[in-house]
PDB file of C-alpha atoms in Angstrom:
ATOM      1  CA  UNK L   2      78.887 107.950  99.872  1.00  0.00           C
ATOM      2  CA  UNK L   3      82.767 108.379 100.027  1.00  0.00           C
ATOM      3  CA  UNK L   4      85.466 110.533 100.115  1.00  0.00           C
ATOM      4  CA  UNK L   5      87.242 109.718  96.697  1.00  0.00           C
ATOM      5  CA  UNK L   6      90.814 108.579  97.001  1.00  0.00           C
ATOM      6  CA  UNK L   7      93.673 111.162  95.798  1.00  0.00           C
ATOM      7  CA  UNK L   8      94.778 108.874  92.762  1.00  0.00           C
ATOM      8  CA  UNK L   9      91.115 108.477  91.556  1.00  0.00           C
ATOM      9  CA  UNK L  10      90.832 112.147  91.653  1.00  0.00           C
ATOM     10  CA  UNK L  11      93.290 112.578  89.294  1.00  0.00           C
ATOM     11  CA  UNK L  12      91.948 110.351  86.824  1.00  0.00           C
ATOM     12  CA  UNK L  13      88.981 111.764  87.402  1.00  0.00           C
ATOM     13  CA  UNK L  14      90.728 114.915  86.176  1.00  0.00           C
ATOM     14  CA  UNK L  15      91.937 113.273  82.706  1.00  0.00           C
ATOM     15  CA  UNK L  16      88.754 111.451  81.696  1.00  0.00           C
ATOM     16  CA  UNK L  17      86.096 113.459  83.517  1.00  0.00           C
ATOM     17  CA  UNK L  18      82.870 112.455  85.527  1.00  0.00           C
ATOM     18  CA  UNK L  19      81.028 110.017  83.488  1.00  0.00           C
ATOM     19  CA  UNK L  20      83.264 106.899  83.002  1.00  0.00           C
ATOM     20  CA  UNK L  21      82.994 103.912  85.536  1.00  0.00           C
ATOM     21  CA  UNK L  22      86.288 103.681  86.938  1.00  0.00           C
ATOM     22  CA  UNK L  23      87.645 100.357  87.231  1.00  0.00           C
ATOM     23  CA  UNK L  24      90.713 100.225  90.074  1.00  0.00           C
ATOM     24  CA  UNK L  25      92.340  97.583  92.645  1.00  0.00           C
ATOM     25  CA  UNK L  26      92.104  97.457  95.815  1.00  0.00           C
ATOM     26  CA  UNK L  27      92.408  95.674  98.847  1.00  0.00           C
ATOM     27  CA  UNK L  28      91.431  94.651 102.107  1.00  0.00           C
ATOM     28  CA  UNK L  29      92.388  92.875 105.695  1.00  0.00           C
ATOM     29  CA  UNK L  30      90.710  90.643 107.568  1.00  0.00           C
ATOM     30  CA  UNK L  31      92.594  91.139 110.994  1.00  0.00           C
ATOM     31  CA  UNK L  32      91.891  88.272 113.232  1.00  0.00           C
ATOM     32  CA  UNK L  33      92.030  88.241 116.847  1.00  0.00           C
ATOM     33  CA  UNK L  34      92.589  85.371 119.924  1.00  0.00           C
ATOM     34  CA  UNK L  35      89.298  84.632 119.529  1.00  0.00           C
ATOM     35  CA  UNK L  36      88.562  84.131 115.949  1.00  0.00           C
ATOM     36  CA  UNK L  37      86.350  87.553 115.315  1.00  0.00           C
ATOM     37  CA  UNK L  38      87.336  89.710 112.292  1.00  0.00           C
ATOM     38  CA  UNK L  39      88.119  93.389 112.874  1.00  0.00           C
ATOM     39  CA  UNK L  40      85.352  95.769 111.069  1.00  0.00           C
ATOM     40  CA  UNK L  41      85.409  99.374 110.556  1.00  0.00           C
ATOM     41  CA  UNK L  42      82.170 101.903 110.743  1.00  0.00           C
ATOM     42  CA  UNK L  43      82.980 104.290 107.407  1.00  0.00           C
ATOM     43  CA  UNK L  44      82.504 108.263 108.342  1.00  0.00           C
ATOM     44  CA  UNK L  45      80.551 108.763 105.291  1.00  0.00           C
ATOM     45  CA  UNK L  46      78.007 106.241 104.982  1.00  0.00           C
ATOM     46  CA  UNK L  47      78.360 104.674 108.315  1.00  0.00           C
ATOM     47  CA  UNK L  48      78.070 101.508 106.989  1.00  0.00           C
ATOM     48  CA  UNK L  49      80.620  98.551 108.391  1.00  0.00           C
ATOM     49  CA  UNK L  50      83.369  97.446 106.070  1.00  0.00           C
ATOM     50  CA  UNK L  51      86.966  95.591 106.315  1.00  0.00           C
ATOM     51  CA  UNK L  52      89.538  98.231 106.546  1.00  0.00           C
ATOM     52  CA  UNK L  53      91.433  98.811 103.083  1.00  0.00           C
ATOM     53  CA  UNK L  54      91.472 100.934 100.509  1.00  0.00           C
ATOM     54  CA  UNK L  55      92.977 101.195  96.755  1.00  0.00           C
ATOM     55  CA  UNK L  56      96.020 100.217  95.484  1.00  0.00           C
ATOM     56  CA  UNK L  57      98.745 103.072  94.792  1.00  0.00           C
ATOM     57  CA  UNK L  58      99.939 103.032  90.880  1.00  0.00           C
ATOM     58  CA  UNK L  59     103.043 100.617  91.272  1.00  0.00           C
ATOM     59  CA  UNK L  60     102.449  99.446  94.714  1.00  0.00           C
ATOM     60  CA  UNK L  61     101.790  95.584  95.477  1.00  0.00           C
ATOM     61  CA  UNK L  62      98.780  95.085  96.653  1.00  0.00           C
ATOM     62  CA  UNK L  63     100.413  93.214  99.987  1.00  0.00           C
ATOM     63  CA  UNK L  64     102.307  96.529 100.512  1.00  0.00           C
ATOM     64  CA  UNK L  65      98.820  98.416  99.947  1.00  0.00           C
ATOM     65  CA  UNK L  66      96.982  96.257 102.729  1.00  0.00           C
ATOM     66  CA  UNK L  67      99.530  96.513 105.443  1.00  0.00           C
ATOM     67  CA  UNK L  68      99.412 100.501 104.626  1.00  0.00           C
ATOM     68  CA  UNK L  69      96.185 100.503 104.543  1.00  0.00           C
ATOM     69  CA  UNK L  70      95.492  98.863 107.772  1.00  0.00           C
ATOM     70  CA  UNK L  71      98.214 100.423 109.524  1.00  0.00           C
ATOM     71  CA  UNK L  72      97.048 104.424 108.083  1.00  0.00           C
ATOM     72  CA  UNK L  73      93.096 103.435 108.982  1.00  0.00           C
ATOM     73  CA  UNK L  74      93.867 101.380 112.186  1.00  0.00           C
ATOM     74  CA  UNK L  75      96.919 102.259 113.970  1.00  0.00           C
ATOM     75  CA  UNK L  76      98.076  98.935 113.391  1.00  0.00           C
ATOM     76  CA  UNK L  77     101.142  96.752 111.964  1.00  0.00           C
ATOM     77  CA  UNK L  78      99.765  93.601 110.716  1.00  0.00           C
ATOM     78  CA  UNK L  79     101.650  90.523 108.808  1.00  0.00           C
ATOM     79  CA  UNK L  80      99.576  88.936 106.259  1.00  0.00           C
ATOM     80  CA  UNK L  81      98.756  85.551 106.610  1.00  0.00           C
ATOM     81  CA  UNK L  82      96.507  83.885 103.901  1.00  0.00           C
ATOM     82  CA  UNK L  83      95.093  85.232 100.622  1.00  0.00           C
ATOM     83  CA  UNK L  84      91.340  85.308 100.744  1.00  0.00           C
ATOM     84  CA  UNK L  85      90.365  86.005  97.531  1.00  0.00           C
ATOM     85  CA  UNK L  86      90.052  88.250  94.968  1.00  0.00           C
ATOM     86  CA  UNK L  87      86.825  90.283  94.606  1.00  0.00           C
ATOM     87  CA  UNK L  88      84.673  92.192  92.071  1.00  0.00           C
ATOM     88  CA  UNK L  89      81.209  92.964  90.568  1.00  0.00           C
ATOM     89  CA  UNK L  90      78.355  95.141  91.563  1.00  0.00           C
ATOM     90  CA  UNK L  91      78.666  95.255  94.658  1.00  0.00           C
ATOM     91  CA  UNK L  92      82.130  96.293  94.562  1.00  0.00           C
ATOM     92  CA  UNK L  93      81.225  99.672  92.722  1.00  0.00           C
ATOM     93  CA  UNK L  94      81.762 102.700  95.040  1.00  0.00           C
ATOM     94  CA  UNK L  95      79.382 106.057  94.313  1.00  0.00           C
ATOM     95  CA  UNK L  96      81.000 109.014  95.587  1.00  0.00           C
ATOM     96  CA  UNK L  97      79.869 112.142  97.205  1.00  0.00           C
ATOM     97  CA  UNK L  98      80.154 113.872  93.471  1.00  0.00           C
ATOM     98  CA  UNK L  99      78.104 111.528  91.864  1.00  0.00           C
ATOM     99  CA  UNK L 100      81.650 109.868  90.252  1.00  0.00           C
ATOM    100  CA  UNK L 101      81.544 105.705  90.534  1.00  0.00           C
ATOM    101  CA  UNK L 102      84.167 103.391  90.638  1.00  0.00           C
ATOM    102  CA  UNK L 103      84.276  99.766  90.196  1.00  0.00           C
ATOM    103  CA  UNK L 104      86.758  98.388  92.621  1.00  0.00           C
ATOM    104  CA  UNK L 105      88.566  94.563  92.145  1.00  0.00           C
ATOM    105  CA  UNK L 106      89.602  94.043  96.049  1.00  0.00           C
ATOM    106  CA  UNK L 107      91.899  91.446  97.047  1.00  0.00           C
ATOM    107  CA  UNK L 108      91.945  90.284 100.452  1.00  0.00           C
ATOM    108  CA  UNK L 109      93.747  89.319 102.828  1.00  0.00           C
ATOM    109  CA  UNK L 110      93.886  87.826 106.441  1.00  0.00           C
ATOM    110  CA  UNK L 111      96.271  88.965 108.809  1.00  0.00           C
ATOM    111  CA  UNK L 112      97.735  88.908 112.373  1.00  0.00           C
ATOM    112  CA  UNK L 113      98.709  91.726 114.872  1.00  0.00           C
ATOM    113  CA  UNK L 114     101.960  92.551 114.739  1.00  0.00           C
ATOM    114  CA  UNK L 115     101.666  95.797 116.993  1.00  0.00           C
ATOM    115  CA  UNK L 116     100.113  99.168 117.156  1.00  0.00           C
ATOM    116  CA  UNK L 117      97.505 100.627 119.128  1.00  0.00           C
ATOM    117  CA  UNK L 118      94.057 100.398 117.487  1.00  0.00           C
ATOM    118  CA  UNK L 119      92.005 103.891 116.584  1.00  0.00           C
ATOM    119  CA  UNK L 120      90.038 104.895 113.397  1.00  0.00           C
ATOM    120  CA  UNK L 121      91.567 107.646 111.636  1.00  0.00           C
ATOM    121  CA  UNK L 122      88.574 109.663 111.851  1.00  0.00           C
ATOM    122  CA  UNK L 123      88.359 110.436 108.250  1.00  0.00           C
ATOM    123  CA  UNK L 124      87.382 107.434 107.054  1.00  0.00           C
ATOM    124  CA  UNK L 125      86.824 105.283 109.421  1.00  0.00           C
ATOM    125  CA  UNK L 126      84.820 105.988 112.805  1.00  0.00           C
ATOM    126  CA  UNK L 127      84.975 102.897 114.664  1.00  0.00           C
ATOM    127  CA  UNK L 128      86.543  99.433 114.676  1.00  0.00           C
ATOM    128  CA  UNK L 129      84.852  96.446 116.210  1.00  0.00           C
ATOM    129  CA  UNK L 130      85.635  92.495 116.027  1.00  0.00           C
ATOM    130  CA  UNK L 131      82.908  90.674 115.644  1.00  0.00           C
ATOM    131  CA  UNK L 132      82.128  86.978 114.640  1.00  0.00           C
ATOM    132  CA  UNK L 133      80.104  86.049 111.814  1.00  0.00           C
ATOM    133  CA  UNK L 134      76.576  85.976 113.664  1.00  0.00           C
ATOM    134  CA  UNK L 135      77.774  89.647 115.695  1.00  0.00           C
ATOM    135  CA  UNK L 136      78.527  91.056 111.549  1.00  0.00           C
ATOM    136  CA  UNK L 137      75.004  90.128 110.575  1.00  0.00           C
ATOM    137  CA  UNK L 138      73.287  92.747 112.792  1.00  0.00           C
ATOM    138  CA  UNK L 139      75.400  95.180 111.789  1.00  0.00           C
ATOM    139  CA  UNK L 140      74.851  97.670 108.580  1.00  0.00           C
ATOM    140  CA  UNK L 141      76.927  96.204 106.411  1.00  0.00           C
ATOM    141  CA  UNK L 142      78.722  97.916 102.899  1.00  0.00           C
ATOM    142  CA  UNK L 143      77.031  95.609 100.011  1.00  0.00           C
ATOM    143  CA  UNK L 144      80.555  93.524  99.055  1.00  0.00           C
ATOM    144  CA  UNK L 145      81.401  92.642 102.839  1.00  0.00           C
ATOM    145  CA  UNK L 146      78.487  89.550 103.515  1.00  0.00           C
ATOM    146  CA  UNK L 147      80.410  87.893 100.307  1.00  0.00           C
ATOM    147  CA  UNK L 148      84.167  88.509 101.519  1.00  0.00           C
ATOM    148  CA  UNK L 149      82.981  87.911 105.330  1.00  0.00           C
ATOM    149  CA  UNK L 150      81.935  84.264 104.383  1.00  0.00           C
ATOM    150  CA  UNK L 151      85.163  83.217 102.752  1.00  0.00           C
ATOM    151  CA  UNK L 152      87.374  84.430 105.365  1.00  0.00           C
ATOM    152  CA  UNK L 153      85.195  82.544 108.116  1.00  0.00           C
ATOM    153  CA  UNK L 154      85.127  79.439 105.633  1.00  0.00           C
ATOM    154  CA  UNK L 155      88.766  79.281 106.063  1.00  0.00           C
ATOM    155  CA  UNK L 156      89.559  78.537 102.238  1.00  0.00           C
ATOM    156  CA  UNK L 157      90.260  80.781  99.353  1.00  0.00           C
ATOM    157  CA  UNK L 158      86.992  81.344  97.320  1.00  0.00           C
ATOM    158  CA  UNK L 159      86.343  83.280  94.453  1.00  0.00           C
ATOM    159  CA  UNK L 160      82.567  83.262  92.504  1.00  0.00           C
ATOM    160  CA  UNK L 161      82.431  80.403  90.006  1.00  0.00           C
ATOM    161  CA  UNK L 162      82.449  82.450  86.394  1.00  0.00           C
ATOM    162  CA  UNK L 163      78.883  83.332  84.385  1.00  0.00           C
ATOM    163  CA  UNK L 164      80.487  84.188  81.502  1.00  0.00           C
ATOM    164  CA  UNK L 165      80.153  81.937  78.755  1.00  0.00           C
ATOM    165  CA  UNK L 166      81.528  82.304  75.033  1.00  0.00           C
ATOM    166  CA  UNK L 167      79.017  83.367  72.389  1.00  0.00           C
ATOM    167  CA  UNK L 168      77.197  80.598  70.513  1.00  0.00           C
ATOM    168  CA  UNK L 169      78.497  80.325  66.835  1.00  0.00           C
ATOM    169  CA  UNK L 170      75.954  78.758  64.098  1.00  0.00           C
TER     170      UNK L 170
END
């Protein structure tokens, strides 16, 4: 479970409890010297995710990575390569009140700019690079295997699309 981010509260307030949310986001994949991706142990469920968070009503989501990174992390980053964007099941977030939403994250890689790296402590608890293999012993938030393996792939990926057009007779 999660704390719920301040703009999703106030939906939350307008169309109450039981609607799935639907709401972009984003995320970085900070790379270091040696290739490894920095992850981030989340407070609540202490499960390991890339740091990120939702996008702000009328705020790009390159804007809302390098804020994100930079409130969760302590660190400046310049964005690099566009991953990919994400969505589905495993992108929908239940929250300590029982309240889910169904997040569309778009990701991106990045290099250090500057900054000195520390969770923030209310979301995040640690941060750790790891490589591919070092991410699969780790507890790992449902969507992250998926967005770990494009950004190691080195391409932009998205899932090829199920949906097919209903059959007229």
């Amino acid at each position: 479970m999660q704390s719920m981010p301040e703009y999703i509260l106030r939906l939350r307030q307008l169309v109450g409890g039981d609607e799935l949310l639907q709401a972009p986001s984003v995320a970085v994949a900070l790379r270091d010297e040696a290739g490894r991706v920095l992850l981030a142990r989340h407070v609540d469920a202490g499960r390991w995710v890339l740091p990120g968070g939702t996008v702000e009503p009328a705020e790009s989501p390159a804007d809302a990575a390098v804020r994100e990174m930079w409130e969760e992390s302590g660190l400046w980053v310049r964005l690099t390569r566009l991953i990919g964007v994400f969505g589905g099941p495993e992108f929908v977030v239940r929250y300590r009140n029982g309240h889910r939403t169904s997040y569309v994250a778009t990701v991106f890689e990045a290099a250090l700019i500057e900054g000195s790296m520390r969770p923030d402590g209310d979301e995040l608890q640690e941060l750790r690079f790891v490589s591919l293999s070092e991410a699969g012993d780790l507890p790992l938030s449902a969507w992250v295997p998926e967005v770990l393996q494009a950004v190691f792939s080195g391409g932009s990926q998205f899932r090829q699309p199920r949906w097919v057009p209903p059959m007229t007779a």
